[in-house]
């Protein structure tokens, strides 16, 4: 098979290189080599020095994806030239490391460093109550709605719950502690860098001071559940005091530390160990044990702190506990830390043996040779996008960073990834619960196609383990069988705690989450999971719909009360003073399109699932088919846009951040340009009006959602523009996404604060993958929404249902090279980018349609077989 000149490692990268031309430490070129002279040069092979490049498929097909490099250095790196700087809440700009259970976020200060320590299982402040039986309220709500008294119906359920004394309070994550590193500067700092290596999870802070160079390195071990922190000096010494104390948000004037923490605090220091504990509001302890191992110098303790003087290097090991007893846990963790005999490097190797393969489960590169200027210091990237241009470097780095956050923030057997990841530093953090009216789902859109299906399981475990409570919710609130999942839940509260109509009347969470159960099966082929977990959950979701939905006079289904998250119909809200705000004044309606889109996908998946599982229940199948037949058709309004509510009493309102009613286009695959061009255009018109009319009403996650939708609609320029708007409005220096623009620049809604919300970080990952690959059931399309500026690039081992795909493209040369590897029997339609035709094919064990050279190609592959091909543009029809 003839190869084409597309390269696996292009001569480009991210980071900082010392420039000796009068502007030291200019941010261009290779990853931070800032202290190569102080800490030793990095060796490079002759091939790396010469910039030797090999073809993508020859070098990497069928192998583990290698470390992305430029000139032999890791380019997956955030490089910042200043410490966390958000006054009053420095944790918001810290650099995070985590292992899915414990987290550490490094502020990066030199004189008084703070490392925020967190534990995924440490939550506080909730007040749980027994959900009262109020199911009779549903009939009253419907009588009012039948009479057109929608406003009166809107608050009826909420009122009934209040009358019954039901006013629970949600719990929130509790920051565990701050690790403080105190030192006295002997001279002013220079050449400061704060870096995060995504390939290892290692955070580094380095600087020079006088004739000395200093470096602090930290990671959270996925193997050993320990925070590993090393302080080093060349030409000087490490002289520090180490403390553990309750987390301070950033200013001593308003620490917000709960009294039950401050009053139960106990800190001891002795024999190279620092012990910290406090009591949560449930009476159980949480805390940490820190061990110090200096190289040279002296170690002493006094007044609850450890002091190191004159050391060349200091190793610090920290273990955390939550929900235990301080005496027992201190003894246990001290013994575990005492047993650690490994060096920093050895511990890092143990950790990266687990972390690295997850990061490298898939990869992509945007750009090519000569485009290394895209890969600058992170703060320069942000300035470029703020000036209006989203570089390929930032687009790619945000893709990798989102995956890093996800991998570091959850793990099998743990909790799902949350809106703050593992690194929330607020007490009573706003919107810190699991919100499943879009946000939870967005954070998992990327995972299956990105080769991270194993990390979907914590989310599935979380909801599945609470089925009995969800059944109770359905019975007591609506008198229905099956499950009602409130949009918001926490680890300790699966009953509704947001009792407002916009939440209580939205019944789609279970159905929307069911698609993730079925998607896990589709991408893994795990029949046991399908039979024992996916099917039972999906059936419970369908059972609720069977009882909740009613038949209208025309024989079609009615869903009411019904909410289109979190929107109010346009004829039930005043324009003045509401647009650009969080208002959802009257969300209670009839037949939100989203209800039926979720139901249609759920029932369709159920029919496929029972066939695959060979569990034929004729009565259930008949009921599901009848429900499908009675779902009302989607409709267009007088402006040509699809209607958000399929009922004449409710008018569309475009100026709103939520756009979930586009569900049939994305995330579902129901409506496509090919399947129904007119209906597809109605959905497209609704999307365009949402963005153009309401640019000031968006949020970070809505920009990410729009980017995903445009990608699915194969409109790459619009998808890229949405990512650019997100980056300009809601991106912090450490690349955390926040809910809205705190600077009020007019391209997000105006809200009194800007909470960290990492759903947009992960929505970005999904959007980029959708732009480069459509992996629908039975269909695979390469480069479906490629922006014109992404002329070169490569994708490695993104997943489709039954295998993996690796490809590279060069539009300037009109070349494309790809490999499909089938993990299971594969039968799909492969579509090439517009204008491309096959040039050469090489199949190993597959059934390729010989002589088929058009843009849409049927592919049938046996398990374990591969298909390689090259395609070129301009070969004719």
Coordinates of N, CA and C in Angstrom, one line a residue, residues 497-693:
X497 N -34.3 18.1 46.5 CA -34.1 19.1 47.5 C -34.2 20.5 46.8
X498 N -34.4 20.5 45.5 CA -34.8 21.8 44.8 C -36.3 21.6 44.4
X499 N -37.1 22.1 45.3 CA -38.5 21.8 45.1 C -39.3 22.9 44.3
X500 N -38.5 23.6 43.5 CA -39.1 24.6 42.6 C -39.7 24.0 41.3
X501 N -40.7 24.6 40.7 CA -41.3 23.9 39.5 C -40.4 23.6 38.4
X502 N -39.4 24.4 38.1 CA -38.5 24.1 37.0 C -37.8 22.8 37.2
X503 N -37.6 22.4 38.4 CA -37.0 21.1 38.7 C -38.0 20.0 38.9
X504 N -39.0 20.2 39.8 CA -39.9 19.2 40.1 C -40.8 18.7 39.0
X505 N -41.1 19.6 38.0 CA -41.9 19.2 36.9 C -41.1 18.7 35.7
X506 N -39.8 18.6 35.8 CA -39.0 18.0 34.7 C -38.8 16.5 35.0
X507 N -39.3 15.7 34.1 CA -39.3 14.2 34.4 C -38.4 13.5 33.5
X508 N -37.5 14.2 32.8 CA -36.6 13.5 31.8 C -35.3 13.0 32.2
X509 N -34.9 13.2 33.5 CA -33.6 12.8 33.9 C -33.3 11.4 33.7
X510 N -34.2 10.5 34.2 CA -34.0 9.1 34.1 C -33.8 8.6 32.7
X511 N -34.7 9.1 31.8 CA -34.6 8.7 30.4 C -33.3 9.2 29.7
X512 N -32.9 10.4 30.0 CA -31.7 11.0 29.4 C -30.5 10.2 30.0
X513 N -30.5 9.8 31.2 CA -29.4 9.1 31.8 C -29.3 7.6 31.3
X514 N -30.5 7.1 30.9 CA -30.6 5.7 30.4 C -29.8 5.6 29.1
X515 N -29.7 6.7 28.3 CA -28.9 6.6 27.1 C -27.4 6.3 27.4
X516 N -26.9 6.7 28.5 CA -25.5 6.5 28.9 C -25.3 5.0 29.3
X517 N -26.4 4.4 29.9 CA -26.3 3.0 30.1 C -26.2 2.2 28.8
X518 N -27.1 2.6 27.9 CA -27.1 1.8 26.6 C -25.8 2.1 25.8
X519 N -25.3 3.4 25.9 CA -24.1 3.7 25.1 C -22.9 2.9 25.7
X520 N -22.9 2.7 27.0 CA -21.8 1.9 27.5 C -21.8 0.5 26.9
X521 N -23.0 0.0 26.8 CA -23.1 -1.4 26.2 C -22.7 -1.3 24.7
X522 N -23.2 -0.3 24.0 CA -22.8 -0.2 22.6 C -21.3 -0.2 22.3
X523 N -20.6 0.5 23.2 CA -19.2 0.7 22.9 C -18.3 -0.4 23.5
X524 N -18.9 -1.2 24.4 CA -18.1 -2.3 25.0 C -18.6 -3.6 24.6
X525 N -19.8 -3.7 24.1 CA -20.3 -5.0 23.7 C -20.6 -6.0 24.9
X526 N -20.6 -5.4 26.1 CA -20.8 -6.2 27.3 C -22.2 -6.7 27.5
X527 N -22.5 -7.9 27.0 CA -23.9 -8.4 27.1 C -24.3 -8.6 28.5
X528 N -23.4 -9.0 29.4 CA -23.8 -9.2 30.8 C -24.2 -7.9 31.4
X529 N -23.5 -6.8 31.1 CA -23.9 -5.5 31.6 C -25.3 -5.1 31.0
X530 N -25.5 -5.4 29.7 CA -26.8 -5.1 29.1 C -27.9 -5.8 29.9
X531 N -27.7 -7.1 30.1 CA -28.8 -7.9 30.7 C -29.1 -7.5 32.2
X532 N -28.0 -7.3 32.9 CA -28.1 -7.1 34.4 C -28.2 -5.7 34.9
X533 N -27.8 -4.7 34.0 CA -27.7 -3.3 34.5 C -28.4 -2.4 33.5
X534 N -28.1 -2.4 32.3 CA -28.7 -1.4 31.4 C -30.2 -1.7 31.2
X535 N -30.5 -2.9 30.8 CA -32.0 -3.2 30.6 C -32.8 -2.9 31.8
X536 N -32.4 -3.3 33.0 CA -33.3 -3.0 34.2 C -33.4 -1.5 34.4
X537 N -32.4 -0.7 34.2 CA -32.5 0.7 34.4 C -33.4 1.3 33.4
X538 N -33.2 0.9 32.1 CA -34.0 1.5 31.0 C -35.5 1.1 31.2
X539 N -35.8 -0.1 31.7 CA -37.2 -0.5 31.9 C -37.8 0.4 33.0
X540 N -37.0 0.7 34.1 CA -37.6 1.5 35.1 C -37.9 2.9 34.6
X541 N -37.0 3.4 33.7 CA -37.3 4.7 33.2 C -38.6 4.7 32.3
X542 N -38.7 3.6 31.5 CA -39.9 3.5 30.6 C -41.2 3.3 31.4
X543 N -41.1 2.6 32.5 CA -42.2 2.3 33.3 C -42.9 3.6 33.9
X544 N -42.0 4.6 34.3 CA -42.5 5.8 34.7 C -43.3 6.5 33.6
X545 N -42.8 6.5 32.4 CA -43.5 7.2 31.3 C -44.8 6.5 31.0
X546 N -44.9 5.1 31.1 CA -46.1 4.4 30.9 C -47.2 4.9 31.8
X547 N -46.9 5.2 33.1 CA -47.9 5.7 34.0 C -48.1 7.2 34.0
X548 N -47.1 8.0 33.7 CA -47.2 9.4 33.7 C -47.9 10.0 32.5
X549 N -47.6 9.5 31.3 CA -48.2 10.1 30.1 C -49.6 9.7 30.0
X550 N -50.4 10.6 29.4 CA -51.8 10.4 29.2 C -52.1 10.5 27.7
X551 N -53.3 10.0 27.3 CA -53.7 10.1 25.9 C -54.6 11.3 25.6
X552 N -54.2 12.1 24.6 CA -55.1 13.2 24.3 C -56.2 12.8 23.4
X553 N -57.1 13.8 23.0 CA -58.2 13.6 22.2 C -57.9 13.1 20.9
X554 N -56.7 13.4 20.4 CA -56.3 12.9 19.0 C -55.6 11.6 19.1
X555 N -55.5 11.0 20.2 CA -54.9 9.7 20.4 C -53.4 9.8 20.6
X556 N -52.8 11.0 20.5 CA -51.4 11.2 20.8 C -51.2 11.4 22.3
X557 N -49.9 11.2 22.7 CA -49.5 11.3 24.1 C -49.5 12.8 24.5
X558 N -49.9 13.0 25.8 CA -49.7 14.3 26.4 C -48.7 14.1 27.6
X559 N -47.8 15.0 27.7 CA -46.8 15.0 28.8 C -47.1 16.3 29.6
X560 N -47.6 16.2 30.8 CA -47.8 17.5 31.6 C -48.1 17.1 33.0
X561 N -47.5 17.9 33.9 CA -46.7 19.1 33.7 C -45.4 18.8 33.0
X562 N -44.9 19.7 32.2 CA -43.7 19.4 31.4 C -42.9 20.6 31.3
X563 N -41.6 20.4 31.4 CA -40.6 21.5 31.5 C -39.6 21.3 30.4
X564 N -39.2 22.4 29.7 CA -38.1 22.4 28.8 C -37.0 23.1 29.5
X565 N -36.0 22.4 30.0 CA -35.0 23.0 30.9 C -34.3 24.2 30.3
X566 N -34.2 25.2 31.1 CA -34.9 25.7 32.3 C -35.7 26.9 31.8
X567 N -36.3 26.7 30.7 CA -36.9 27.8 29.9 C -38.4 28.1 30.3
X568 N -38.8 29.3 30.2 CA -40.2 29.7 30.3 C -40.7 30.1 28.9
X569 N -41.9 29.6 28.5 CA -42.4 30.0 27.2 C -42.5 31.5 27.0
X570 N -42.2 32.0 25.8 CA -42.1 33.4 25.5 C -43.3 34.2 25.9
X571 N -44.5 33.6 25.8 CA -45.7 34.3 26.2 C -46.0 34.3 27.6
X572 N -45.1 33.8 28.5 CA -45.3 33.8 29.9 C -44.2 34.5 30.6
X573 N -43.5 35.3 29.9 CA -42.4 36.0 30.6 C -42.2 37.4 29.9
X574 N -42.0 38.4 30.7 CA -41.8 39.7 30.2 C -40.4 39.9 29.8
X575 N -40.2 40.5 28.6 CA -38.8 40.7 28.1 C -38.1 41.7 29.0
X576 N -38.7 42.7 29.6 CA -38.0 43.7 30.3 C -37.4 43.1 31.6
X577 N -36.1 43.2 31.8 CA -35.5 42.8 33.1 C -35.3 41.3 33.2
X578 N -35.6 40.5 32.2 CA -35.4 39.1 32.4 C -34.3 38.5 31.5
X579 N -34.2 39.0 30.3 CA -33.2 38.4 29.4 C -31.8 38.7 29.9
X580 N -31.0 37.7 29.7 CA -29.6 37.9 30.3 C -29.6 37.6 31.8
X581 N -30.6 37.0 32.3 CA -30.7 36.7 33.7 C -31.0 35.2 33.9
X582 N -31.1 34.8 35.1 CA -31.4 33.4 35.4 C -32.9 33.0 35.5
X583 N -33.7 34.0 35.2 CA -35.2 33.8 35.4 C -35.8 32.6 34.8
X584 N -36.6 31.8 35.5 CA -37.4 30.8 34.9 C -38.8 30.9 35.6
X585 N -39.5 32.0 35.2 CA -40.7 32.5 35.9 C -41.8 31.5 35.9
X586 N -42.1 30.9 34.7 CA -43.2 29.9 34.6 C -42.9 28.8 33.6
X587 N -42.1 27.8 34.1 CA -41.7 26.8 33.2 C -42.7 25.7 33.0
X588 N -43.8 25.6 33.7 CA -44.7 24.5 33.7 C -45.6 24.6 32.5
X589 N -45.4 23.6 31.5 CA -46.1 23.7 30.2 C -46.6 22.3 29.9
X590 N -47.0 22.2 28.6 CA -47.5 20.9 28.1 C -46.6 20.5 26.9
X591 N -46.2 19.2 26.9 CA -45.5 18.6 25.8 C -44.3 19.4 25.3
X592 N -43.3 19.5 26.3 CA -42.0 19.9 25.9 C -41.4 18.9 24.9
X593 N -40.9 19.4 23.8 CA -40.3 18.5 22.8 C -39.3 17.6 23.4
X594 N -38.5 18.0 24.3 CA -37.5 17.2 24.9 C -38.0 16.0 25.6
X595 N -39.2 16.1 26.2 CA -39.8 14.9 26.8 C -39.9 13.7 25.8
X596 N -40.5 14.1 24.6 CA -40.7 13.1 23.6 C -39.5 12.6 22.9
X597 N -38.5 13.5 22.7 CA -37.3 13.1 22.1 C -36.5 12.1 23.0
X598 N -36.5 12.3 24.3 CA -35.9 11.4 25.2 C -36.7 10.0 25.2
X599 N -38.0 10.1 25.2 CA -38.8 8.9 25.2 C -38.6 8.1 24.0
X600 N -38.6 8.8 22.8 CA -38.4 8.1 21.5 C -37.1 7.3 21.5
X601 N -36.1 8.0 22.0 CA -34.7 7.3 22.0 C -34.7 6.1 23.0
X602 N -35.3 6.4 24.1 CA -35.4 5.3 25.2 C -36.1 4.1 24.7
X603 N -37.3 4.3 24.1 CA -38.0 3.1 23.6 C -37.4 2.4 22.4
X604 N -36.8 3.2 21.5 CA -36.1 2.6 20.4 C -34.9 1.8 20.9
X605 N -34.1 2.3 21.9 CA -33.0 1.6 22.4 C -33.5 0.3 23.2
X606 N -34.6 0.4 23.9 CA -35.1 -0.7 24.6 C -35.5 -1.9 23.6
X607 N -36.1 -1.5 22.5 CA -36.4 -2.6 21.6 C -35.2 -3.2 21.0
X608 N -34.2 -2.5 20.8 CA -32.9 -3.0 20.3 C -32.2 -3.9 21.4
X609 N -32.3 -3.4 22.7 CA -31.6 -4.0 23.8 C -32.2 -5.4 24.1
X610 N -33.6 -5.5 24.1 CA -34.2 -6.8 24.4 C -33.9 -7.8 23.3
X611 N -33.7 -7.3 22.0 CA -33.3 -8.2 20.9 C -31.9 -8.7 21.1
X612 N -31.0 -7.8 21.4 CA -29.6 -8.2 21.6 C -29.4 -9.1 22.8
X613 N -30.2 -8.8 23.9 CA -30.1 -9.6 25.1 C -30.9 -10.9 25.0
X614 N -31.6 -11.1 23.9 CA -32.4 -12.3 23.7 C -33.4 -12.5 24.8
X615 N -33.9 -11.3 25.3 CA -34.9 -11.4 26.3 C -36.2 -10.8 25.7
X616 N -37.0 -11.6 25.1 CA -38.2 -11.2 24.4 C -39.4 -11.2 25.4
X617 N -39.8 -10.0 25.8 CA -41.0 -9.9 26.6 C -42.1 -9.3 25.7
X618 N -43.0 -10.1 25.1 CA -43.9 -9.7 24.1 C -44.9 -8.6 24.6
X619 N -45.3 -8.7 25.9 CA -46.2 -7.6 26.4 C -45.5 -6.3 26.5
X620 N -44.3 -6.3 27.1 CA -43.5 -5.0 27.2 C -43.2 -4.5 25.8
X621 N -42.8 -5.3 24.9 CA -42.5 -4.9 23.5 C -43.7 -4.2 22.9
X622 N -44.8 -4.8 23.1 CA -46.1 -4.3 22.5 C -46.4 -2.9 23.1
X623 N -46.2 -2.8 24.4 CA -46.5 -1.5 25.0 C -45.5 -0.4 24.5
X624 N -44.2 -0.8 24.4 CA -43.3 0.2 23.9 C -43.5 0.6 22.5
X625 N -43.9 -0.3 21.6 CA -44.2 0.0 20.3 C -45.5 0.9 20.2
X626 N -46.4 0.7 21.0 CA -47.6 1.5 21.0 C -47.3 2.9 21.5
X627 N -46.5 3.0 22.5 CA -46.1 4.3 22.9 C -45.4 5.1 21.8
X628 N -44.5 4.4 21.1 CA -43.7 5.0 20.0 C -44.7 5.6 19.0
X629 N -45.7 4.8 18.7 CA -46.6 5.2 17.6 C -47.5 6.4 18.1
X630 N -47.6 6.6 19.4 CA -48.5 7.7 19.8 C -47.7 9.0 20.2
X631 N -46.4 9.0 20.0 CA -45.6 10.2 20.3 C -46.0 11.2 19.2
X632 N -46.3 12.4 19.6 CA -46.7 13.5 18.6 C -45.5 13.9 17.8
X633 N -45.8 14.3 16.6 CA -44.7 14.7 15.6 C -44.1 16.0 16.0
X634 N -42.8 16.2 15.7 CA -42.2 17.5 15.9 C -42.8 18.5 14.9
X635 N -42.9 19.7 15.3 CA -43.5 20.7 14.5 C -42.6 22.0 14.3
X636 N -42.8 22.7 13.2 CA -42.2 23.9 13.0 C -43.1 25.1 13.4
X637 N -42.5 26.2 13.8 CA -43.4 27.4 14.1 C -43.4 28.3 12.9
X638 N -44.1 29.4 13.1 CA -44.3 30.4 12.0 C -43.0 31.0 11.4
X639 N -41.9 30.8 12.2 CA -40.6 31.4 11.8 C -39.7 30.3 11.2
X640 N -40.2 29.1 11.1 CA -39.5 28.0 10.4 C -38.6 27.2 11.4
X641 N -38.7 27.5 12.7 CA -37.9 26.8 13.7 C -38.7 25.8 14.3
X642 N -38.1 24.7 14.8 CA -38.8 23.6 15.4 C -39.4 24.2 16.7
X643 N -40.6 23.8 17.1 CA -41.2 24.3 18.3 C -40.6 23.6 19.5
X644 N -40.3 24.4 20.6 CA -39.8 23.9 21.8 C -40.9 23.2 22.6
X645 N -42.1 23.6 22.5 CA -43.3 23.0 23.1 C -44.3 22.6 22.1
X646 N -44.7 21.4 22.0 CA -45.6 20.9 21.0 C -47.0 21.1 21.4
X647 N -47.4 22.3 21.8 CA -48.7 22.6 22.2 C -49.0 24.1 21.8
X648 N -50.2 24.4 21.3 CA -50.4 25.8 20.8 C -50.4 26.9 21.8
X649 N -50.6 26.5 23.1 CA -50.6 27.6 24.2 C -49.3 28.1 24.5
X650 N -48.2 27.6 24.0 CA -46.9 28.0 24.4 C -46.0 28.5 23.2
X651 N -45.5 29.7 23.4 CA -44.7 30.3 22.3 C -43.2 30.1 22.6
X652 N -42.4 30.0 21.5 CA -41.0 29.8 21.6 C -40.3 31.1 22.2
X653 N -39.3 30.8 23.0 CA -38.5 31.9 23.5 C -37.0 31.5 23.2
X654 N -36.4 32.3 22.3 CA -35.1 31.9 21.8 C -34.0 32.4 22.8
X655 N -34.2 33.5 23.5 CA -33.2 34.1 24.3 C -33.1 33.3 25.6
X656 N -32.4 32.2 25.6 CA -32.2 31.4 26.7 C -31.0 30.5 26.6
X657 N -30.3 30.2 27.7 CA -29.1 29.4 27.7 C -29.3 27.9 27.4
X658 N -30.4 27.3 27.8 CA -30.7 25.9 27.5 C -31.2 25.7 26.1
X659 N -30.7 24.6 25.5 CA -31.0 24.3 24.1 C -31.2 22.8 24.0
X660 N -31.8 22.2 25.1 CA -31.9 20.8 25.1 C -32.9 20.2 24.2
X661 N -33.8 21.0 23.7 CA -34.8 20.5 22.7 C -34.3 20.1 21.4
X662 N -33.0 20.4 21.1 CA -32.3 20.0 19.9 C -31.8 18.5 20.1
X663 N -32.2 17.9 21.1 CA -31.8 16.5 21.4 C -31.9 15.5 20.3
X664 N -33.0 15.6 19.4 CA -33.0 14.6 18.3 C -31.8 14.8 17.3
X665 N -31.2 15.9 17.3 CA -30.0 16.1 16.4 C -28.8 15.8 17.2
X666 N -28.7 16.3 18.4 CA -27.6 16.0 19.3 C -28.1 16.1 20.8
X667 N -27.8 15.1 21.6 CA -26.9 14.0 21.4 C -27.4 12.8 20.7
X668 N -28.8 12.7 20.5 CA -29.3 11.6 19.8 C -29.0 11.7 18.3
X669 N -29.3 10.6 17.5 CA -29.0 10.6 16.1 C -30.3 10.5 15.3
X670 N -31.4 10.9 15.9 CA -32.7 10.7 15.3 C -32.9 11.5 14.0
X671 N -32.6 12.8 14.0 CA -32.9 13.7 12.9 C -31.6 14.1 12.3
X672 N -31.4 13.8 11.0 CA -30.2 14.1 10.2 C -30.6 14.8 9.0
X673 N -29.7 15.5 8.3 CA -30.0 16.1 7.1 C -30.4 15.1 6.0
X674 N -29.9 13.9 6.1 CA -30.3 12.9 5.1 C -31.6 12.3 5.4
X675 N -31.9 12.0 6.7 CA -33.1 11.3 7.0 C -34.4 12.2 6.8
X676 N -34.3 13.5 7.1 CA -35.5 14.3 7.0 C -35.0 15.8 6.8
X677 N -34.7 16.2 5.6 CA -34.0 17.5 5.3 C -34.9 18.6 5.9
X678 N -36.2 18.6 5.7 CA -37.0 19.7 6.1 C -37.0 19.8 7.6
X679 N -37.2 18.7 8.3 CA -37.2 18.7 9.8 C -35.8 19.1 10.3
X680 N -34.8 18.6 9.7 CA -33.4 19.0 10.1 C -33.3 20.5 10.0
X681 N -33.7 21.1 9.0 CA -33.6 22.5 8.8 C -34.4 23.3 9.8
X682 N -35.5 22.8 10.3 CA -36.3 23.4 11.4 C -35.5 23.4 12.7
X683 N -34.8 22.3 13.0 CA -33.9 22.3 14.1 C -32.8 23.2 14.0
X684 N -32.2 23.3 12.8 CA -31.1 24.2 12.5 C -31.5 25.6 12.7
X685 N -32.7 26.0 12.3 CA -33.2 27.3 12.4 C -33.3 27.7 13.9
X686 N -33.8 26.7 14.7 CA -33.9 27.0 16.1 C -32.6 27.2 16.8
X687 N -31.6 26.5 16.3 CA -30.2 26.7 16.8 C -29.7 28.1 16.4
X688 N -29.8 28.4 15.2 CA -29.3 29.7 14.7 C -30.0 30.9 15.5
X689 N -31.3 30.8 15.7 CA -32.0 31.8 16.4 C -31.5 31.9 17.9
X690 N -31.3 30.8 18.5 CA -30.8 30.7 19.9 C -29.5 31.5 20.0
X691 N -28.6 31.3 19.1 CA -27.3 31.9 19.2 C -27.3 33.4 18.8
X692 N -27.9 33.7 17.6 CA -27.8 35.0 17.1 C -28.6 36.0 17.9
X693 N -29.9 35.6 18.3 CA -30.7 36.5 19.1 C -30.3 36.6 20.5

